[in-house]
PDB file of C-alpha atoms in Angstrom:
ATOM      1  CA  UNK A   1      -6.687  50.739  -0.085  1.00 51.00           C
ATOM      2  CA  UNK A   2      -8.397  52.642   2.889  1.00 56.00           C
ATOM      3  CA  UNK A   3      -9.158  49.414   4.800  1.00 60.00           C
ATOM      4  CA  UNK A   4      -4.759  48.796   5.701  1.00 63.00           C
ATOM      5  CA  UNK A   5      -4.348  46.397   8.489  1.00 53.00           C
ATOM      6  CA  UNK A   6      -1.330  47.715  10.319  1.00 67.00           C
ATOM      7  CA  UNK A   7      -1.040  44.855  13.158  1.00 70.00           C
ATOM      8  CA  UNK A   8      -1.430  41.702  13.586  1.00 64.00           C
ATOM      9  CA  UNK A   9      -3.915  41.870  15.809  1.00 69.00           C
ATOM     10  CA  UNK A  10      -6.254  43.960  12.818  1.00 68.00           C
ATOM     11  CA  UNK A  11      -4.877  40.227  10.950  1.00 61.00           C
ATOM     12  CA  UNK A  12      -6.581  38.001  13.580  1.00 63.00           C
ATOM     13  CA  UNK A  13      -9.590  39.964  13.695  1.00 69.00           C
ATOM     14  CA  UNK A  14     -10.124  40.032   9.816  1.00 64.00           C
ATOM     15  CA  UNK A  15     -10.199  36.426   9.802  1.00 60.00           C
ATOM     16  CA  UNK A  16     -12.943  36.370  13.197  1.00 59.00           C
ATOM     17  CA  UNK A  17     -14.587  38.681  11.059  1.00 57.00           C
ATOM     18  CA  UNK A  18     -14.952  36.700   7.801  1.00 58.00           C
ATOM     19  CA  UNK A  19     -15.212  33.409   9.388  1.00 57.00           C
ATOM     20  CA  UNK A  20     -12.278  32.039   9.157  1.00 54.00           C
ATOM     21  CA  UNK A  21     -10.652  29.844  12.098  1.00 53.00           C
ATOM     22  CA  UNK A  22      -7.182  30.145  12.666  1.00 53.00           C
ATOM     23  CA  UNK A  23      -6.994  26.705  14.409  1.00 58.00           C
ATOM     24  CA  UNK A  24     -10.026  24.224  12.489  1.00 56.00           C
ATOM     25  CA  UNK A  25      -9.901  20.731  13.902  1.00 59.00           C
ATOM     26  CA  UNK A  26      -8.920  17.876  11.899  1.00 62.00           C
ATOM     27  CA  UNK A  27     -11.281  15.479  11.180  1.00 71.00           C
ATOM     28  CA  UNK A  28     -10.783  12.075  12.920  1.00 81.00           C
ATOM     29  CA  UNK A  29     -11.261   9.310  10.270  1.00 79.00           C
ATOM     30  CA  UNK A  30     -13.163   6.208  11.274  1.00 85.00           C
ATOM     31  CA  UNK A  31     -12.125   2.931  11.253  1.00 84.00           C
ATOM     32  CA  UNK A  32     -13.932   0.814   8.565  1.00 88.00           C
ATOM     33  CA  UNK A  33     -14.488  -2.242   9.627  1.00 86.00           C
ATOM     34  CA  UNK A  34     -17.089  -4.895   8.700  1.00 88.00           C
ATOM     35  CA  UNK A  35     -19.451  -6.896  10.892  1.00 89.00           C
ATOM     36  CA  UNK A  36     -17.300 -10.005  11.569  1.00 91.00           C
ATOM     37  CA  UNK A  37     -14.431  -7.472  12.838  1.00 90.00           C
ATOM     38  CA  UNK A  38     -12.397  -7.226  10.321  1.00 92.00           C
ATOM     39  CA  UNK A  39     -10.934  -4.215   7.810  1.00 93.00           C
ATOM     40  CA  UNK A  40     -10.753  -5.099   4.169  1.00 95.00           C
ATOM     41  CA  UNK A  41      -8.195  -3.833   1.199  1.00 95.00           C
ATOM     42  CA  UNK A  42      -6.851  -4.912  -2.093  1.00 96.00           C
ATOM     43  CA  UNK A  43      -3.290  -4.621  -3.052  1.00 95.00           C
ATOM     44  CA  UNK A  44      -1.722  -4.583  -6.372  1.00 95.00           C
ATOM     45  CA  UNK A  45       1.617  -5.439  -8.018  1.00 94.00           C
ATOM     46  CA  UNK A  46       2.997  -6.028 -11.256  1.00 91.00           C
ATOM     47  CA  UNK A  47       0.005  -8.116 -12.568  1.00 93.00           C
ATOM     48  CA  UNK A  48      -0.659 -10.092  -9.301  1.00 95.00           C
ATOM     49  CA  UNK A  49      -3.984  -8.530  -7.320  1.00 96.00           C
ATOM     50  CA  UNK A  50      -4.482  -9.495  -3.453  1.00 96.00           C
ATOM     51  CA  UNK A  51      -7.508  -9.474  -1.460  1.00 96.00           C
ATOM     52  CA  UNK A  52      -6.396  -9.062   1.892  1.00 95.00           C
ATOM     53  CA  UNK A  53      -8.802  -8.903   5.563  1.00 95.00           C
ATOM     54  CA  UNK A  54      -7.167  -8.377   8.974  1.00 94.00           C
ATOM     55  CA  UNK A  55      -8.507  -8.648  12.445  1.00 93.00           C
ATOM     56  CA  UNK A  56      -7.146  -9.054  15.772  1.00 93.00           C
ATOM     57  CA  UNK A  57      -5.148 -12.596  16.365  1.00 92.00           C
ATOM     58  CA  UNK A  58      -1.670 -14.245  17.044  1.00 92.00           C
ATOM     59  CA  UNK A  59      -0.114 -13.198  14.034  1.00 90.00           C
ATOM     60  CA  UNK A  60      -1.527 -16.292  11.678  1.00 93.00           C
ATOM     61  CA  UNK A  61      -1.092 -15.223   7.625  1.00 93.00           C
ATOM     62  CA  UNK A  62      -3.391 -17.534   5.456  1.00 94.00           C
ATOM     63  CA  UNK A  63      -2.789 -16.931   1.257  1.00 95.00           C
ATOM     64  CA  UNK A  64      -4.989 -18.926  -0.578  1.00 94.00           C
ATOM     65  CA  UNK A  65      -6.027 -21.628   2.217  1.00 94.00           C
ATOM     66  CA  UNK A  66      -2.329 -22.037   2.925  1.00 94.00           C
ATOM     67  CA  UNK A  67      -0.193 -21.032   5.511  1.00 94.00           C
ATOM     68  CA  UNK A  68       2.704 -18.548   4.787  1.00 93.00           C
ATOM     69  CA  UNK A  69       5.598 -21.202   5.057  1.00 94.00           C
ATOM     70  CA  UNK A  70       4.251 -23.133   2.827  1.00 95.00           C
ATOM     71  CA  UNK A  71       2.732 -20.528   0.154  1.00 95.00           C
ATOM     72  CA  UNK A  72       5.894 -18.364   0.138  1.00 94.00           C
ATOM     73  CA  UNK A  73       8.540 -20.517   0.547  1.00 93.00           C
ATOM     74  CA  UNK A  74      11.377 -18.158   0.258  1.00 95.00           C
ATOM     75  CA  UNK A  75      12.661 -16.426   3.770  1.00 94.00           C
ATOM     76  CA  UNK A  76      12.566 -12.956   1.477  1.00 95.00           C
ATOM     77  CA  UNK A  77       9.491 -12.840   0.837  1.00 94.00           C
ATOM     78  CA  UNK A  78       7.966 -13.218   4.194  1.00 93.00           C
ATOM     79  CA  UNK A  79       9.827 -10.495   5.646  1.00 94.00           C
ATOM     80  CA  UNK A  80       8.434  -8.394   2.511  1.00 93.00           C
ATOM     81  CA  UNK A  81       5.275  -9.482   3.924  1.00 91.00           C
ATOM     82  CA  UNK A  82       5.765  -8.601   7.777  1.00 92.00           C
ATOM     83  CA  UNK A  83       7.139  -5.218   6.849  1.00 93.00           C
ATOM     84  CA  UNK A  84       4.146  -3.068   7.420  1.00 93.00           C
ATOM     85  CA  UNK A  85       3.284  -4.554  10.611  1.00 92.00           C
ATOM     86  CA  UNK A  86       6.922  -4.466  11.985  1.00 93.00           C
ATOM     87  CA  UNK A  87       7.230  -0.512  10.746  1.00 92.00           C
ATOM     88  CA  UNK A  88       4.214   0.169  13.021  1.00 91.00           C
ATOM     89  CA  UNK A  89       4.900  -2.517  15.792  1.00 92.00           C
ATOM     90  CA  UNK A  90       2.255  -4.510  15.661  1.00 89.00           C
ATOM     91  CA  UNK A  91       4.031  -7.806  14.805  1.00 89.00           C
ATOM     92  CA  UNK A  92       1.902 -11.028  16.091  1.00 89.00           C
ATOM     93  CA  UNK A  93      -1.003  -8.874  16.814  1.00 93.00           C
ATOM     94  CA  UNK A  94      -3.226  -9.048  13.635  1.00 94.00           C
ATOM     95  CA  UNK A  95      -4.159 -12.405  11.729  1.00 94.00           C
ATOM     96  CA  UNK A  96      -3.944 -12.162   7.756  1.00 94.00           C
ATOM     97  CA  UNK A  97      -6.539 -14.130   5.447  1.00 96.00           C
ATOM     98  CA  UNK A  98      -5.684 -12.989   2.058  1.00 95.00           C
ATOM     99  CA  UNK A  99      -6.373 -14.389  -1.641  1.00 96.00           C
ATOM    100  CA  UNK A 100      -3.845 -13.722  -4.163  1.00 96.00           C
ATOM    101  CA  UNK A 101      -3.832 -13.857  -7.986  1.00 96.00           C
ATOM    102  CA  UNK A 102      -2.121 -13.604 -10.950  1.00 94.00           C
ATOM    103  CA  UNK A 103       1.622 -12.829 -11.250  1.00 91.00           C
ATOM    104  CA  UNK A 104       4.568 -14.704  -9.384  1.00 93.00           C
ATOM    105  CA  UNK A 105       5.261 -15.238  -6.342  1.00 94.00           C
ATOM    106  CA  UNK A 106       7.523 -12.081  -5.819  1.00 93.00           C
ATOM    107  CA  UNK A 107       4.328  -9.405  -7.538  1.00 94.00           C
ATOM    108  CA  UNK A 108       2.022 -11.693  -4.822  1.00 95.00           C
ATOM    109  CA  UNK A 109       4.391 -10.890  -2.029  1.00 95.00           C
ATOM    110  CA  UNK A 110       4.568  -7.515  -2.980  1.00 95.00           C
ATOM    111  CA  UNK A 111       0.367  -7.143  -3.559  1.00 95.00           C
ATOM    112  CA  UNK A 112      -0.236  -9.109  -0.138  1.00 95.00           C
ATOM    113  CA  UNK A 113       2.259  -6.469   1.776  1.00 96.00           C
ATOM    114  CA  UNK A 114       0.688  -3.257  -0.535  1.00 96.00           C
ATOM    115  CA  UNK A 115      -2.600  -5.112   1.138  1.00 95.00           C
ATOM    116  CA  UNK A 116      -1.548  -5.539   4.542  1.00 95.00           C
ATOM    117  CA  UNK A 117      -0.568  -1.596   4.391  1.00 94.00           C
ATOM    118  CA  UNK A 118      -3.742  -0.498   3.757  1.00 94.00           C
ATOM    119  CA  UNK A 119      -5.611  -2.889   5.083  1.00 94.00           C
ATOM    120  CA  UNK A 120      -3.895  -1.266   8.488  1.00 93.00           C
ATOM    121  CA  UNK A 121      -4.869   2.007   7.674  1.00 93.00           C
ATOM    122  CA  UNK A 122      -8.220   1.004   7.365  1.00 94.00           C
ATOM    123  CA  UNK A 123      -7.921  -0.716  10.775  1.00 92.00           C
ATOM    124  CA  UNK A 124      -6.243   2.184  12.455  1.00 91.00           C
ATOM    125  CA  UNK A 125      -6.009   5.245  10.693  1.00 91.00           C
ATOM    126  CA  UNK A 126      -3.689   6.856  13.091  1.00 91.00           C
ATOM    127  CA  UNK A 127      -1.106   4.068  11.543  1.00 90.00           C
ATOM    128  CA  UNK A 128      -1.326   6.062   7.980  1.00 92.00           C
ATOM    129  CA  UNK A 129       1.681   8.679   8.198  1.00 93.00           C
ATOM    130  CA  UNK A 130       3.984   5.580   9.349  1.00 93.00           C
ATOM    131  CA  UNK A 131       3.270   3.627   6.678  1.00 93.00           C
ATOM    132  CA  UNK A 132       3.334   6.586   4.058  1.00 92.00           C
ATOM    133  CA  UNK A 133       6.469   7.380   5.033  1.00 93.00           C
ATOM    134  CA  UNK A 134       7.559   3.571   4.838  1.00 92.00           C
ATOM    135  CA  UNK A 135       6.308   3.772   0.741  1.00 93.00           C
ATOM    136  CA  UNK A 136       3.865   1.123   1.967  1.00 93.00           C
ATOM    137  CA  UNK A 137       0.884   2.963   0.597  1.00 93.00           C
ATOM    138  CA  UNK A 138       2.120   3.250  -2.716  1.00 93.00           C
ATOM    139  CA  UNK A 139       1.361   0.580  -5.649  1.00 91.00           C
ATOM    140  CA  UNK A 140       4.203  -0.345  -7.814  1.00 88.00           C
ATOM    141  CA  UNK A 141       2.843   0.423 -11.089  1.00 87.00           C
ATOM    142  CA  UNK A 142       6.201  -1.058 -13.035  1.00 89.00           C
ATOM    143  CA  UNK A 143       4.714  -3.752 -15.001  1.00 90.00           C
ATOM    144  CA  UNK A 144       6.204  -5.730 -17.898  1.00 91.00           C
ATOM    145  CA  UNK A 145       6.187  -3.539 -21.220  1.00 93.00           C
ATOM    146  CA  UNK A 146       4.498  -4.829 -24.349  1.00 95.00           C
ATOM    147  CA  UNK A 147       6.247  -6.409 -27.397  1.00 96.00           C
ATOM    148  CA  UNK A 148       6.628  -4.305 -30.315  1.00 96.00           C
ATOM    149  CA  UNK A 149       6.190  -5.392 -33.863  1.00 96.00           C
ATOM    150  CA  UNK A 150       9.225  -5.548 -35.850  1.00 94.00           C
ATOM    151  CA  UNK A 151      11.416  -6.042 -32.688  1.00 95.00           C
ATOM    152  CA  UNK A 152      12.391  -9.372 -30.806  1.00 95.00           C
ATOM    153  CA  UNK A 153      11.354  -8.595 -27.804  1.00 95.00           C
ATOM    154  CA  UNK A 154       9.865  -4.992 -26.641  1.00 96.00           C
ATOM    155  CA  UNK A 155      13.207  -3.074 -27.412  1.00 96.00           C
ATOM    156  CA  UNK A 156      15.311  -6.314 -28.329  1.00 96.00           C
ATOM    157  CA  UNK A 157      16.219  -5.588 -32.106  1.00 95.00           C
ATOM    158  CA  UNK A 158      16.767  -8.793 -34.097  1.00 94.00           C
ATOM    159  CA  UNK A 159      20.442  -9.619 -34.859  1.00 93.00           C
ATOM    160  CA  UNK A 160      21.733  -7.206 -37.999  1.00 92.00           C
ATOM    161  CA  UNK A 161      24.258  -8.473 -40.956  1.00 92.00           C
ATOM    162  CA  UNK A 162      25.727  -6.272 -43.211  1.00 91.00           C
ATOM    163  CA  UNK A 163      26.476  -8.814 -45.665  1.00 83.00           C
TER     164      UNK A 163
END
């Protein structure tokens, strides 16, 4: 213990000295996007899977060849599906082409907007911390638990008599 830094000054110039930068840049992530202009992401609920490509537009959504008034019927689960661009403010500025499968129609809402979310990140990365924060990024890995032998339904016991 000869070598005591008593400052911090001595502090600042051990860390010149061993290479260390007190202030490293952070690396700017691209924006991946393909050819035709769009960014690309999959999104994943319950057991439904969406394929989802954005690009710059008027705000059209297309699921499956069909627009999203007619594919999800329900009021609720279009606003699921405009929640990532209305946490970020980019409402009517991106169109949505998406193909969904598997599921119901709530698990395709909910894969379509896990889509969307990073299907935004990919267009603009600076976009990313909003939509973590949001719980946008995140895939809701509940699914429905397996029946169990011996058992009506996965926990369900069959009806007991004493008698």
């Amino acid at each position: 213990m000869a070598d005591e830094t008593q400052s911090l000054d001595d502090l600042s110039q051990l860390g010149e000295a061993t290479g260390l930068a007190p202030e490293a840049e952070p690396e700017t992530v691209e924006p991946k996007i393909d050819a035709q202009g769009r960014s690309y992401a999959t999104g994943k609920r319950k057991n439904a899977v969406a394929r989802v490509w954005i690009k710059p537009g008027s705000g059209r959504v297309n699921v499956n060849g069909k627009d999203i008034e007619v594919y999800f019927a329900r009021p609720v689960l279009r606003m699921v599906l405009n929640q990532p661009f209305e946490a970020v403010n980019r409402r009517d500025q991106y169109d949505v082409f998406c193909t969904v499968t598997g599921g119901g129609l709530s698990g395709q809402a909910g894969a379509v907007r896990h889509g969307i979310s990073k299907a935004l990140t990919h267009y603009e990365p600076a976009l990313r911390p909003v939509l973590k924060k949001g719980g946008f990024l995140t895939r809701d890995s509940r699914v429905v638990e397996r029946k169990k032998y011996g058992k009506a339904k996965a926990r369900r016991s069959f009806q007991f008599s004493k008698r």
